[in-house]
mmCIF file of C-alpha atoms in Angstrom:
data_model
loop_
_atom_site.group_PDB
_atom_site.id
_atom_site.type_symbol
_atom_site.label_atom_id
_atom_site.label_comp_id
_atom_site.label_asym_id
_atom_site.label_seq_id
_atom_site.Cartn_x
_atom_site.Cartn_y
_atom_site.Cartn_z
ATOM 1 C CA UNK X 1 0.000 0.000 0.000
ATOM 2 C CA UNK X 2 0.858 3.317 -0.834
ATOM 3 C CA UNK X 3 -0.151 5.697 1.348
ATOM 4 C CA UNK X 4 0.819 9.211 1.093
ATOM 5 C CA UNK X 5 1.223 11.168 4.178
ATOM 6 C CA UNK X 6 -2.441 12.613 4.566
ATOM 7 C CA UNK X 7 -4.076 9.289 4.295
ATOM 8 C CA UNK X 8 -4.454 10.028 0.172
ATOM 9 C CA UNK X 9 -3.826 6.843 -1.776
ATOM 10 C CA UNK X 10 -1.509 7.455 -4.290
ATOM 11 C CA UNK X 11 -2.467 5.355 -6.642
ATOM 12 C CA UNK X 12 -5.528 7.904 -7.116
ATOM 13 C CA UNK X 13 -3.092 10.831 -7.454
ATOM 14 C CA UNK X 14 -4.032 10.653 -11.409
ATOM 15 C CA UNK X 15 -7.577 12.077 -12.097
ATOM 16 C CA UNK X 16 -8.457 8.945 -14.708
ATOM 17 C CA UNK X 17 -7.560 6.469 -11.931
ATOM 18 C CA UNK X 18 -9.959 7.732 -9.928
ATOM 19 C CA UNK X 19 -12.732 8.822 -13.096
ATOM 20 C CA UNK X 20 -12.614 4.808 -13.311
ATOM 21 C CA UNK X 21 -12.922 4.172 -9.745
ATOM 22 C CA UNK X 22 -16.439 6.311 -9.761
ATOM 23 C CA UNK X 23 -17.787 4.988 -12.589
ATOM 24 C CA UNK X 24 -16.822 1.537 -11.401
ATOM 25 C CA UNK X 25 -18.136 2.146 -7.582
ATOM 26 C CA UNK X 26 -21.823 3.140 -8.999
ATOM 27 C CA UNK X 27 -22.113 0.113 -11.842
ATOM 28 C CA UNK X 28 -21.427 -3.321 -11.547
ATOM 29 C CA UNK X 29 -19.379 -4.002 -14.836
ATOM 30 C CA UNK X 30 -18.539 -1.565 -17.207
ATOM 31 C CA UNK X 31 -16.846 -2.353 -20.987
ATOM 32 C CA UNK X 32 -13.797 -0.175 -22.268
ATOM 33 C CA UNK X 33 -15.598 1.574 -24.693
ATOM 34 C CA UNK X 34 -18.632 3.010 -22.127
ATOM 35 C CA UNK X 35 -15.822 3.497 -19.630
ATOM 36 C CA UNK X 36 -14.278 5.453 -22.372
ATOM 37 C CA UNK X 37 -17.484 7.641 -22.806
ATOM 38 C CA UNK X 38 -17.673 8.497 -19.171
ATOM 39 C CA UNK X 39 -14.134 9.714 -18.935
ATOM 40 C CA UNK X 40 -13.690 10.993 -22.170
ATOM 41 C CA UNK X 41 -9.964 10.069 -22.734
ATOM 42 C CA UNK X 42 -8.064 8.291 -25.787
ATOM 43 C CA UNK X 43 -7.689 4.749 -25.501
ATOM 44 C CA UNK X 44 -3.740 4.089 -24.645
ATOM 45 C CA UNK X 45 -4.285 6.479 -21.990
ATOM 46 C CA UNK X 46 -7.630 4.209 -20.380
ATOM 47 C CA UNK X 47 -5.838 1.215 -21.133
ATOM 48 C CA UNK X 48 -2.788 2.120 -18.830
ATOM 49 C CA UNK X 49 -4.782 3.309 -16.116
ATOM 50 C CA UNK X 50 -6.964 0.283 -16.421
ATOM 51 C CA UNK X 51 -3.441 -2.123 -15.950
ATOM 52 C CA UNK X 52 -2.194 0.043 -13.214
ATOM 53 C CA UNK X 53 -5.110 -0.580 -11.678
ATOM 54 C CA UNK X 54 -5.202 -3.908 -12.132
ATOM 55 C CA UNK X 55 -2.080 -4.281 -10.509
ATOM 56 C CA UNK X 56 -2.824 -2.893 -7.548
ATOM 57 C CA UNK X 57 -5.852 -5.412 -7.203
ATOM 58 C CA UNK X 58 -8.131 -2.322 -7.036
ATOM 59 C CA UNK X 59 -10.414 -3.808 -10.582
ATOM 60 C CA UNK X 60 -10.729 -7.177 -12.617
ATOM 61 C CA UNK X 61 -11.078 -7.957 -15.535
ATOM 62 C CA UNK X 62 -13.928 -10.279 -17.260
ATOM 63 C CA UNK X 63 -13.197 -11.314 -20.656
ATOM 64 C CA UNK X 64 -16.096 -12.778 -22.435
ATOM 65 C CA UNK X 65 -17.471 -13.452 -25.979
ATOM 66 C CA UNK X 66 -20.095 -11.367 -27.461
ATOM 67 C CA UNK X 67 -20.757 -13.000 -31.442
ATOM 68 C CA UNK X 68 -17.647 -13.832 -31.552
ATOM 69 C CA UNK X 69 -15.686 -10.839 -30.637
ATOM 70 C CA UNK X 70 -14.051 -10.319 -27.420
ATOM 71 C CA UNK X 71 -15.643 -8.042 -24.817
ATOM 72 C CA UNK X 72 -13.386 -6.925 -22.035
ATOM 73 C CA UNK X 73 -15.561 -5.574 -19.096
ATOM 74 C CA UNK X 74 -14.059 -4.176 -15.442
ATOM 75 C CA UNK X 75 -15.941 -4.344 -11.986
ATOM 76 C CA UNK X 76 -14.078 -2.873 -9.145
ATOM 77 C CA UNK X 77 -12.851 -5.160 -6.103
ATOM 78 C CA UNK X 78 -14.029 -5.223 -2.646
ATOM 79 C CA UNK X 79 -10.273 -3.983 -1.847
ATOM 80 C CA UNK X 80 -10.670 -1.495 -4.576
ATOM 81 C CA UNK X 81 -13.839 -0.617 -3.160
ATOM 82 C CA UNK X 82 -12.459 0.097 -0.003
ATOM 83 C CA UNK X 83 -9.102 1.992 -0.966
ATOM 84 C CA UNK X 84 -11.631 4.357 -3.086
ATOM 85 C CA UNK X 85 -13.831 5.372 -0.398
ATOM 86 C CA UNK X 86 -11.017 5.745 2.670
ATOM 87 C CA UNK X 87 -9.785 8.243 -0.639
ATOM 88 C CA UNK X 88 -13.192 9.584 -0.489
ATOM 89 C CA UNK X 89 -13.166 10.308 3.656
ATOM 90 C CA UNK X 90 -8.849 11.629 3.708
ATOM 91 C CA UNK X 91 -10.266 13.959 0.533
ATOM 92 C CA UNK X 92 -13.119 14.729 3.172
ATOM 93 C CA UNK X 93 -11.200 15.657 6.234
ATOM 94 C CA UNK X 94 -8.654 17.358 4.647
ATOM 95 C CA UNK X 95 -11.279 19.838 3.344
ATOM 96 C CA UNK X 96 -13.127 19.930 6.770
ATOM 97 C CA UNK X 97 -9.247 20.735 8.305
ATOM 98 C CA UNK X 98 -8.803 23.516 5.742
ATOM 99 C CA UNK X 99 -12.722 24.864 6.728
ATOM 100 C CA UNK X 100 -12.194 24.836 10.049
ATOM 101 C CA UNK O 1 -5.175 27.111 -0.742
ATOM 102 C CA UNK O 2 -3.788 25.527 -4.055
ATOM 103 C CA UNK O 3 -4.354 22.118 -2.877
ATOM 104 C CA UNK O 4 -7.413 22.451 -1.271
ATOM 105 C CA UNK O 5 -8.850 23.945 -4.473
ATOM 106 C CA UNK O 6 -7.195 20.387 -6.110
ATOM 107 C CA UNK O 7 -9.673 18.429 -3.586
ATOM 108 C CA UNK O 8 -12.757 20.309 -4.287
ATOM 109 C CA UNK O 9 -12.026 19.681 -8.029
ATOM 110 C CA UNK O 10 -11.445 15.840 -7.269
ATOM 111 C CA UNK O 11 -14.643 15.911 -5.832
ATOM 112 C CA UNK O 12 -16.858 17.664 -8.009
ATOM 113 C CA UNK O 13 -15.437 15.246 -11.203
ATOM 114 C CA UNK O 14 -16.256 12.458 -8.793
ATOM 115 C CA UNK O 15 -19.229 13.487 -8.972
ATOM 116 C CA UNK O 16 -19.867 14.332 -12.530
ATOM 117 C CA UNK O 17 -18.726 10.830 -13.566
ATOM 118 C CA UNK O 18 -21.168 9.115 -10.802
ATOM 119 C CA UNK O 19 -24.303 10.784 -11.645
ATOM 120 C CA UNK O 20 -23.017 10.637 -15.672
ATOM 121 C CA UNK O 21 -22.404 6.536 -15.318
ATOM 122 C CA UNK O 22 -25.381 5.898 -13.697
ATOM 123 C CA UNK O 23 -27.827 7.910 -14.955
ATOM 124 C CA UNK O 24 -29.959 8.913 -18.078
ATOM 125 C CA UNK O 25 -29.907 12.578 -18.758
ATOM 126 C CA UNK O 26 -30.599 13.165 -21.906
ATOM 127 C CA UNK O 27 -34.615 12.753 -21.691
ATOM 128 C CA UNK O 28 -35.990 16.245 -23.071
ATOM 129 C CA UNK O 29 -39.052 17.607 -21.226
ATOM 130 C CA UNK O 30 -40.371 18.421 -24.697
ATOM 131 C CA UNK O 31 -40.525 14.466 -25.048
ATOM 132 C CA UNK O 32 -42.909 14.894 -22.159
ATOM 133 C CA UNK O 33 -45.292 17.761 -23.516
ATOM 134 C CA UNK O 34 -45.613 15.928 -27.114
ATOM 135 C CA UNK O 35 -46.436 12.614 -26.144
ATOM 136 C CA UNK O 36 -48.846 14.114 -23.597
ATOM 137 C CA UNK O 37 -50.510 16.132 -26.794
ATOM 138 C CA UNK O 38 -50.776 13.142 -29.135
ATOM 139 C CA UNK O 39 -52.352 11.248 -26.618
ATOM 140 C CA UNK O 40 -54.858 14.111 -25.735
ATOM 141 C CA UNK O 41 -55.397 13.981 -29.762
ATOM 142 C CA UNK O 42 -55.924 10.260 -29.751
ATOM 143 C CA UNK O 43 -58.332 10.284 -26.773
ATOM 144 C CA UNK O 44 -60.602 12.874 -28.493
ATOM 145 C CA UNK O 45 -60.368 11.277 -31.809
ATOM 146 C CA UNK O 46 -60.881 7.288 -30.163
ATOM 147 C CA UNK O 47 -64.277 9.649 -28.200
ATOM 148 C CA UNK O 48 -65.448 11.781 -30.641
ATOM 149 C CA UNK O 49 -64.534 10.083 -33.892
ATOM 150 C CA UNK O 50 -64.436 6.287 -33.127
ATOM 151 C CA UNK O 51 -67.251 6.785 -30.604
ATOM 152 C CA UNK O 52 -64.733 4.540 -28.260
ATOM 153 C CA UNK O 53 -65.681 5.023 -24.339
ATOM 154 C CA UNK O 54 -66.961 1.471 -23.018
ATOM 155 C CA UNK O 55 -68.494 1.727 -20.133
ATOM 156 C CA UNK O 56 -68.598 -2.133 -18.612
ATOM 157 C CA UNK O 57 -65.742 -4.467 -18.654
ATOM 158 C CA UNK O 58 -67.180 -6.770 -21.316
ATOM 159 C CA UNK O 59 -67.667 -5.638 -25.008
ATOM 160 C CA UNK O 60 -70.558 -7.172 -26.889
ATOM 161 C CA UNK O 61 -71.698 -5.427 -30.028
ATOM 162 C CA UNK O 62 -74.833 -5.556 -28.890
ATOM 163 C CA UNK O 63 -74.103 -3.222 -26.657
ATOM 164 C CA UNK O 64 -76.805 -1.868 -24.155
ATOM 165 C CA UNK O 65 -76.201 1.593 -24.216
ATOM 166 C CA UNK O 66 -76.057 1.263 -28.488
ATOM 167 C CA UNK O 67 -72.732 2.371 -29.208
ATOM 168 C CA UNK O 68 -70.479 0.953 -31.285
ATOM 169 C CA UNK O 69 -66.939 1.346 -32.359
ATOM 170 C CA UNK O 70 -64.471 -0.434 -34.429
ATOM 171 C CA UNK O 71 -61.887 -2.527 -32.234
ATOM 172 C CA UNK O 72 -59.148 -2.455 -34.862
ATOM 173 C CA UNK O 73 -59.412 1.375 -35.402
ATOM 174 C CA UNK O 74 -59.452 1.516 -31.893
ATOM 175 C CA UNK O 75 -56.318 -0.237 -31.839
ATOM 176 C CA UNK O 76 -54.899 1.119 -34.756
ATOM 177 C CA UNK O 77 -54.898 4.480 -33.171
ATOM 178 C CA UNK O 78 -53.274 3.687 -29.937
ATOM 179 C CA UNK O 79 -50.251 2.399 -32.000
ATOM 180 C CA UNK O 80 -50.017 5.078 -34.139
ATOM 181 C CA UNK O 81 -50.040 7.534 -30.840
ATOM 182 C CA UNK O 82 -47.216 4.932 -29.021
ATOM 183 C CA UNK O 83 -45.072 5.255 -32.433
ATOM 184 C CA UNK O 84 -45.583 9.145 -32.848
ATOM 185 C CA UNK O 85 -44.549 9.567 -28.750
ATOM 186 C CA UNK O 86 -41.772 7.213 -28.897
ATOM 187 C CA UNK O 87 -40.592 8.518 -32.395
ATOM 188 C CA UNK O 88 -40.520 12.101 -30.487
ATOM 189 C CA UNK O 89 -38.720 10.807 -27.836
ATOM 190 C CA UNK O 90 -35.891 9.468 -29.692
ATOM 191 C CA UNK O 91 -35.640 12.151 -31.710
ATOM 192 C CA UNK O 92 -35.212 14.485 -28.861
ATOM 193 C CA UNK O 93 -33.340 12.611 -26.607
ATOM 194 C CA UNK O 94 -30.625 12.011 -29.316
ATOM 195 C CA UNK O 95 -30.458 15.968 -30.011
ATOM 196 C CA UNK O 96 -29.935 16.769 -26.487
ATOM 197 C CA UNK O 97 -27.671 14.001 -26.415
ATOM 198 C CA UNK O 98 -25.927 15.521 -28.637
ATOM 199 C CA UNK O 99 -25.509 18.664 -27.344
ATOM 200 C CA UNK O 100 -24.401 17.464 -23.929
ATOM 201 C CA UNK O 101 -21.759 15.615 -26.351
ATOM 202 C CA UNK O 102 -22.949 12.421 -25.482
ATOM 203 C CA UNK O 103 -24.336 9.603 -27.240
ATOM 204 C CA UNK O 104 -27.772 8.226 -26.732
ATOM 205 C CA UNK O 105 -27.122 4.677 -27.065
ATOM 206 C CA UNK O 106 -25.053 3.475 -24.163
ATOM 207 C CA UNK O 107 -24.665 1.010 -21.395
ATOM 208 C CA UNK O 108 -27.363 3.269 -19.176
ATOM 209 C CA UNK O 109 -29.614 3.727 -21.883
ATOM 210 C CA UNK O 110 -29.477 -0.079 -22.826
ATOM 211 C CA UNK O 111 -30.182 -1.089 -18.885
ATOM 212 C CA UNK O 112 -33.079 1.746 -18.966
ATOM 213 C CA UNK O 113 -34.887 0.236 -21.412
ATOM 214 C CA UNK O 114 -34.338 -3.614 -20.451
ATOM 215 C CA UNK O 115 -36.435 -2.493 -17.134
ATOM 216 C CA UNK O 116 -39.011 -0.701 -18.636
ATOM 217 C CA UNK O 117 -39.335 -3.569 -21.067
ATOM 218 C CA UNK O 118 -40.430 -6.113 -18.505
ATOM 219 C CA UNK O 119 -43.223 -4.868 -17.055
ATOM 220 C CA UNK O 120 -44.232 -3.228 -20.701
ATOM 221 C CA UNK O 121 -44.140 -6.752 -22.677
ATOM 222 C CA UNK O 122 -46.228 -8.520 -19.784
ATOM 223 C CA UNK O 123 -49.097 -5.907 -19.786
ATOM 224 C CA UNK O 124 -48.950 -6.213 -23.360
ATOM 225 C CA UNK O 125 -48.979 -9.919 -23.905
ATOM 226 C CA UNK O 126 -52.122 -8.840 -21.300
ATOM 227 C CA UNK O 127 -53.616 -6.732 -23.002
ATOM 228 C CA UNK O 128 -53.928 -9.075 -25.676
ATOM 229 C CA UNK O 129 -55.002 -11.810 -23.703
ATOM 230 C CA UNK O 130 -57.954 -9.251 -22.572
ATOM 231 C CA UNK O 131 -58.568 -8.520 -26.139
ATOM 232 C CA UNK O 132 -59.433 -11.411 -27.471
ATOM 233 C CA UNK O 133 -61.360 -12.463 -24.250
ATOM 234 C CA UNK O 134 -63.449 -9.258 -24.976
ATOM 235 C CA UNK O 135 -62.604 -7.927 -22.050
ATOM 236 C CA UNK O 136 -62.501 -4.082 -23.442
ATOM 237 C CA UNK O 137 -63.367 -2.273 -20.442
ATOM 238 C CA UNK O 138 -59.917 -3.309 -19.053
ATOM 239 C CA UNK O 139 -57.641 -1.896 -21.772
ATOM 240 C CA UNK O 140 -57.233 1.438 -20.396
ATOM 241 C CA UNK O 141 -56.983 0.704 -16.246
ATOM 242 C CA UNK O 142 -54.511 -2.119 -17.670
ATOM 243 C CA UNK O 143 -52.290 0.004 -19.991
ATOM 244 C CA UNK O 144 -52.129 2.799 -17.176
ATOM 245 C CA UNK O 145 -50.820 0.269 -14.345
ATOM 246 C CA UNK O 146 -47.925 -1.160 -16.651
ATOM 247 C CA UNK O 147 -46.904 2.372 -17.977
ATOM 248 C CA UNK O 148 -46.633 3.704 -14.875
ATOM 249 C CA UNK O 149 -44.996 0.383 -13.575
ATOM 250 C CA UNK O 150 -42.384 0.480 -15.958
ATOM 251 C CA UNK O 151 -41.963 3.997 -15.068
ATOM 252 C CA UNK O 152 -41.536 3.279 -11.668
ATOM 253 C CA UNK O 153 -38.428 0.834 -12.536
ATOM 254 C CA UNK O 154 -36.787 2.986 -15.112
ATOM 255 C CA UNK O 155 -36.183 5.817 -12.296
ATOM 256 C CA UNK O 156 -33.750 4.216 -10.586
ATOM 257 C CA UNK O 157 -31.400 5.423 -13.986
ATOM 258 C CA UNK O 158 -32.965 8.705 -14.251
ATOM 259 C CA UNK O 159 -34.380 11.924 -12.980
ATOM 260 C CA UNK O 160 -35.882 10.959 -9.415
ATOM 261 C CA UNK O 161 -39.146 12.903 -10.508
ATOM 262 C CA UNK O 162 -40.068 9.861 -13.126
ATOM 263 C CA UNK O 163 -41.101 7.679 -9.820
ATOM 264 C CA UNK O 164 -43.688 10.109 -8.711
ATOM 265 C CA UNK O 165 -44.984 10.066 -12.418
ATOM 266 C CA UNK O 166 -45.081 6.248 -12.562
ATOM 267 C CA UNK O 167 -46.954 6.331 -9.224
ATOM 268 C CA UNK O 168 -49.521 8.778 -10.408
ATOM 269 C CA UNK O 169 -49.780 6.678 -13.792
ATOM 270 C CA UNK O 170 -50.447 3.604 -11.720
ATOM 271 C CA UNK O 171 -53.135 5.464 -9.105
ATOM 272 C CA UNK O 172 -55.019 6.569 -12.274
ATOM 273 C CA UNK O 173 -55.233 3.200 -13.450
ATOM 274 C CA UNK O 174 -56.399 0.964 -10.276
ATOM 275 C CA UNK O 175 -59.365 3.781 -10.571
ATOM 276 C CA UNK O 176 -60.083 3.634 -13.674
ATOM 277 C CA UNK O 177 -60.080 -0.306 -13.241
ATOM 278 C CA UNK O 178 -63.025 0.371 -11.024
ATOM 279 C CA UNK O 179 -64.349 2.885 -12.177
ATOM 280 C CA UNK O 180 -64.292 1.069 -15.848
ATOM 281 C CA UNK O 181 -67.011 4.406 -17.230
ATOM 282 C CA UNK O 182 -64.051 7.025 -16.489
ATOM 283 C CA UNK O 183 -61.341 4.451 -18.584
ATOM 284 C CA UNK O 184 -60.905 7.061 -21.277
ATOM 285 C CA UNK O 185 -60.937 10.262 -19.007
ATOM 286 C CA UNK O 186 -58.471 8.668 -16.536
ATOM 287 C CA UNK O 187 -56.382 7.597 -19.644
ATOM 288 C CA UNK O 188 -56.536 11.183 -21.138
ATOM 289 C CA UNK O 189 -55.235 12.386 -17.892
ATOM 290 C CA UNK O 190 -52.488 9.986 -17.116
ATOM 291 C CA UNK O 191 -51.047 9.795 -20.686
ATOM 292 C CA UNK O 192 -52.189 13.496 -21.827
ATOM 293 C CA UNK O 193 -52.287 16.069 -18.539
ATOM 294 C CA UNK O 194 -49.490 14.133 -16.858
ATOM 295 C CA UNK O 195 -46.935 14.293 -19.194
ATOM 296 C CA UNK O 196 -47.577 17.343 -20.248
ATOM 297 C CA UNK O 197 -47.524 18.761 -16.986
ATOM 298 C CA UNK O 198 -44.040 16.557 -16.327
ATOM 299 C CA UNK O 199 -42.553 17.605 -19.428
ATOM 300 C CA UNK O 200 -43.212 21.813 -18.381
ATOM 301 C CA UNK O 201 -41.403 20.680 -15.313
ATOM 302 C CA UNK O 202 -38.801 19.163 -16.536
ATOM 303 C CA UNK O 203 -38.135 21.423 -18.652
ATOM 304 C CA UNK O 204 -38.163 24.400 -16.681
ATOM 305 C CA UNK O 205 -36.061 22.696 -13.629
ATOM 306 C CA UNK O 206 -33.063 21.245 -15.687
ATOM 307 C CA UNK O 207 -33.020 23.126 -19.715
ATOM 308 C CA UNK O 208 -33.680 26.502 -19.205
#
């Protein structure tokens, strides 16, 4: 795990990282393409983040068959689940510590 | 405050891509007012024109009260009105899709319609089964009840204000289903006055 010092996961320090996360936190499987839609980036740059991701455990990947042609669709983990919405509460408190 | 600004942006695109991934926002409120008017046409015309407003649950055409209308015309109309509204709605939708630079047909869209479709096909198969039992009195009550059924489903991936209309939709029709004399009013005002009414809403709340 790499925490950063303020209890922000690093792995969310890039803004696509954690576009997927969102999208994948509200739906249970998305495919590249949709995912694509939502963020609005190119495809090389989605298909990084997507691996980094990966990496880190945070999604998986379901590769099935739709006629014939592959379909690769993401769901986020339980761990990835969990590392986005501690992200969500540091984000949270560190605005609250600036407020107060 | 550099970074805190940083956070507050985080936040608000969290946001953005939530509601945007989970939701359909394309629906015009225009959709709304024209469906509403074609169905206020096609009420007057199945009244006035067709002489269509049965008044007991069973259709005979020997009908006590002496009126009689033409089932298929009937029928003919209501699909003309469903193409007409849905035709609208398309249209519409895409062209505000469009504008928000989104496309209409996408992974929300698709799970929209697969649970409105449910409820929809079964009061249809229904409704035919009522039909050909002669059963006419029933058509309206019954089409109100799935309508606002599947209405009440699809909100879950769009505006929160499409439950309330599914629950009117489906009020209107358990009266009308006893009241079988006020089929057509209760039909006018379900399908006619409450979209329209929805659609000024709509439009006013979220396009303006």
């Amino acid at each position: 795990m790499k925490i950063s010092i303020n209890g922000l996961d690093k792995a969310f320090e890039s803004r696509i990282k954690l576009g997927i996360m969102a999208a994948l936190a509200v739906n249970q499987t998305l495919d590249f393409n949709s995912l694509k839609e939502f963020l609005d980036v190119t495809d090389g740059n989605l298909a990084s983040h997507l691996k980094a991701l990966e990496k880190d455990e945070f999604i998986r990947v379901e590769k099935s068959f739709v006629d014939k042609k592959s379909n690769t669709s993401y769901a986020a983990t339980e761990l990835g689940r969990k590392a986005f919405s501690d992200h969500l509460n540091a984000l949270e408190k560190l605005i609250k510590g600036v407020a107060e | 405050m550099n970074e805190e600004q940083d956070y507050i942006r985080d936040i608000a695109q969290i946001r953005a891509i939530m509601e945007r991934s989970s939701k359909f926002l394309s629906l015009a409120g225009w959709a709304g007012i024209m469906a509403g008017l074609y169905a206020l046409a096609g009420a007057y015309i199945a009244y006035e024109v067709l002489g269509f407003n049965p008044d007991e649950l069973v259709y005979s055409s020997t009908n006590s009260s002496g009126s009689s209308f033409s089932l298929v015309q009937v029928i003919a109309l209501a699909s003309a009105i469903l193409v007409l509204a849905m035709g609208t709605a398309i249209l519409l939708s895409y062209n505000k899709a469009t504008k928000r630079g989104e496309k209409l047909w996408n992974a929300i869209v698709k799970r929209l319609l697969i649970n409105m479709a449910v409820p929809l096909l079964v009061g249809g198969l229904l409704i035919l089964v009522l039909i050909t039992k002669g059963l006419i009195g029933l058509l309206a009550p019954f089409t109100l009840v799935f309508y606002g059924l599947a209405l009440y489903n699809a909100s879950q991936f769009t505006y929160e204000e499409v439950k309330s209309l599914g629950l009117i939709q489906i009020g209107l029709g358990l009266l009308s289903a006893y009241f079988i004399e006020y089929g057509l009013v209760c039909w006018a005002l379900g399908f006619g006055v409450a979209h329209i009414m929805y659609g000024i809403y709509m439009h006013y709340r979220y396009e303006r």
